[in-house]
mmCIF file of C-alpha atoms in Angstrom:
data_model
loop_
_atom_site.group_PDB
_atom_site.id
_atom_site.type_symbol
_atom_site.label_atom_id
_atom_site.label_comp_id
_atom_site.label_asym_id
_atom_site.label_seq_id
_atom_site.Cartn_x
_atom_site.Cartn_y
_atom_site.Cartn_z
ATOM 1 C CA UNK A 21 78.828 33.969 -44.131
ATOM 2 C CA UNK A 22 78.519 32.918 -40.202
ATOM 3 C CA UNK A 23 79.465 34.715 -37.520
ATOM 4 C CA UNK A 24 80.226 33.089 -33.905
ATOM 5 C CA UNK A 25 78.167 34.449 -30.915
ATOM 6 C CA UNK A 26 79.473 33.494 -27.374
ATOM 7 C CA UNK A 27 77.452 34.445 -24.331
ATOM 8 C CA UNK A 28 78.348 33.745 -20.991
ATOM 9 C CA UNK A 29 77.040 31.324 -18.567
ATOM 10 C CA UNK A 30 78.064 33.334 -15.362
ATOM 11 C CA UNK A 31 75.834 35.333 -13.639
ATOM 12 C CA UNK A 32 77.458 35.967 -10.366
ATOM 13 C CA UNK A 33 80.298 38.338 -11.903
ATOM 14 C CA UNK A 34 80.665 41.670 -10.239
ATOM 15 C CA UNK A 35 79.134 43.098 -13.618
ATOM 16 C CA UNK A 36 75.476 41.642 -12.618
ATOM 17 C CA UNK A 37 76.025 41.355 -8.703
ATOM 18 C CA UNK A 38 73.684 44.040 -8.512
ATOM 19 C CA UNK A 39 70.590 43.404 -10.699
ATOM 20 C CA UNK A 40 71.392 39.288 -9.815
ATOM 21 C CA UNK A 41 68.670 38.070 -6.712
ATOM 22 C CA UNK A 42 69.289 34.307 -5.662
ATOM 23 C CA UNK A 43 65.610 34.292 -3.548
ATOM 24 C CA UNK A 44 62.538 34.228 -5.388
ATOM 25 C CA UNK A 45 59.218 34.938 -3.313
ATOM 26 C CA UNK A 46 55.576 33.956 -3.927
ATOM 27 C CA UNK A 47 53.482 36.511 -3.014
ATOM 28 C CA UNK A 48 49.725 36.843 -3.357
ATOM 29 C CA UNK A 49 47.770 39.652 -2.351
ATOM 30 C CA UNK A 50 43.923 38.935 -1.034
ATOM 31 C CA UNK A 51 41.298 41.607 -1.092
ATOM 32 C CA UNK A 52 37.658 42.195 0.127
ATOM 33 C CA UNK A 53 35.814 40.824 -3.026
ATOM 34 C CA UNK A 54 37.657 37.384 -2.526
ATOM 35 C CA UNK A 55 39.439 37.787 -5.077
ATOM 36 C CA UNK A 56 43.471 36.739 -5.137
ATOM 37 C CA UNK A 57 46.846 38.243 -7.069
ATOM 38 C CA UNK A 58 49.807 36.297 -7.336
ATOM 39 C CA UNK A 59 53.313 37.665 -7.870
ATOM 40 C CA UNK A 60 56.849 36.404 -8.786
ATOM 41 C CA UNK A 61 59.219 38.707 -5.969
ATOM 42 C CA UNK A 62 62.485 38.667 -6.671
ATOM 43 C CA UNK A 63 64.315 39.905 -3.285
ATOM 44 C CA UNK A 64 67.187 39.495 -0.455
ATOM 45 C CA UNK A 65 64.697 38.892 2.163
ATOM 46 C CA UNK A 66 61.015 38.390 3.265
ATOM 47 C CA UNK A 67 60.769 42.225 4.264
ATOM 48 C CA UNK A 68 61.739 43.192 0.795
ATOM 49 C CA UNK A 69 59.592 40.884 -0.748
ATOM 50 C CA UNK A 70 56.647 42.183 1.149
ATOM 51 C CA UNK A 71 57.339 45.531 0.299
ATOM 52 C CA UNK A 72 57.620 45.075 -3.043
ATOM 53 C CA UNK A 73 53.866 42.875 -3.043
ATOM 54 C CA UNK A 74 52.167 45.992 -1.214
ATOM 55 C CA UNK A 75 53.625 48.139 -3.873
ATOM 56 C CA UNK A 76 52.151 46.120 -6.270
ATOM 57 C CA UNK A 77 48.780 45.721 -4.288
ATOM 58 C CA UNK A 78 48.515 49.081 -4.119
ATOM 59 C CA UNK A 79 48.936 49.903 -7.772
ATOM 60 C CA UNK A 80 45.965 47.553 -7.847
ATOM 61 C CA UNK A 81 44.070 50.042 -6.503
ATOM 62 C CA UNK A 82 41.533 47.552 -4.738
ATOM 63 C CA UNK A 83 40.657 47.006 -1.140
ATOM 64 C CA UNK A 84 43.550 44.737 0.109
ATOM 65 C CA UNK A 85 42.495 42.098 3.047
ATOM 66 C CA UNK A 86 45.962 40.782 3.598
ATOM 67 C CA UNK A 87 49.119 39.587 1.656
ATOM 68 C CA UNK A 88 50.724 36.542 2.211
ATOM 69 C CA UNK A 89 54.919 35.990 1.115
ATOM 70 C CA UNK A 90 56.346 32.416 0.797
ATOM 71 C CA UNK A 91 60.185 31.839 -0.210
ATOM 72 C CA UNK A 92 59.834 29.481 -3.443
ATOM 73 C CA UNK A 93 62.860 26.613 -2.980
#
């Protein structure tokens, strides 16, 4: 026996308008040793995007040099 599965192809319902980002940010975190982290960011702007790539750097728990955010097109 079969059974028919349907799924839906909309994501911008009110059901998932609030776990649904359209900007994706590039973020990579550079430390003292040279070394470099990057990180997917899904956010609604750059300031969230860099607050969510410090919260990450900091659960690194390395010495953090700077991190840089890009918006990925």
């Amino acid at each position: 026996m079969t059974h028919n599965v349907q799924t839906s192809i909309y994501t911008r319902t009110r059901l998932f308008a609030n776990h649904y980002y359209l900007n994706l940010y590039q973020a990579v975190i550079n430390t003292e040793d040279g070394e470099s982290y990057e990180y997917e960011v899904e956010a609604d702007s750059f300031h969230e995007a860099t607050e969510k790539a410090e919260q990450y750097a900091y659960s690194l728990g390395v010495d953090i040099t700077y991190v840089e955010v890009y918006h990925m097109a």
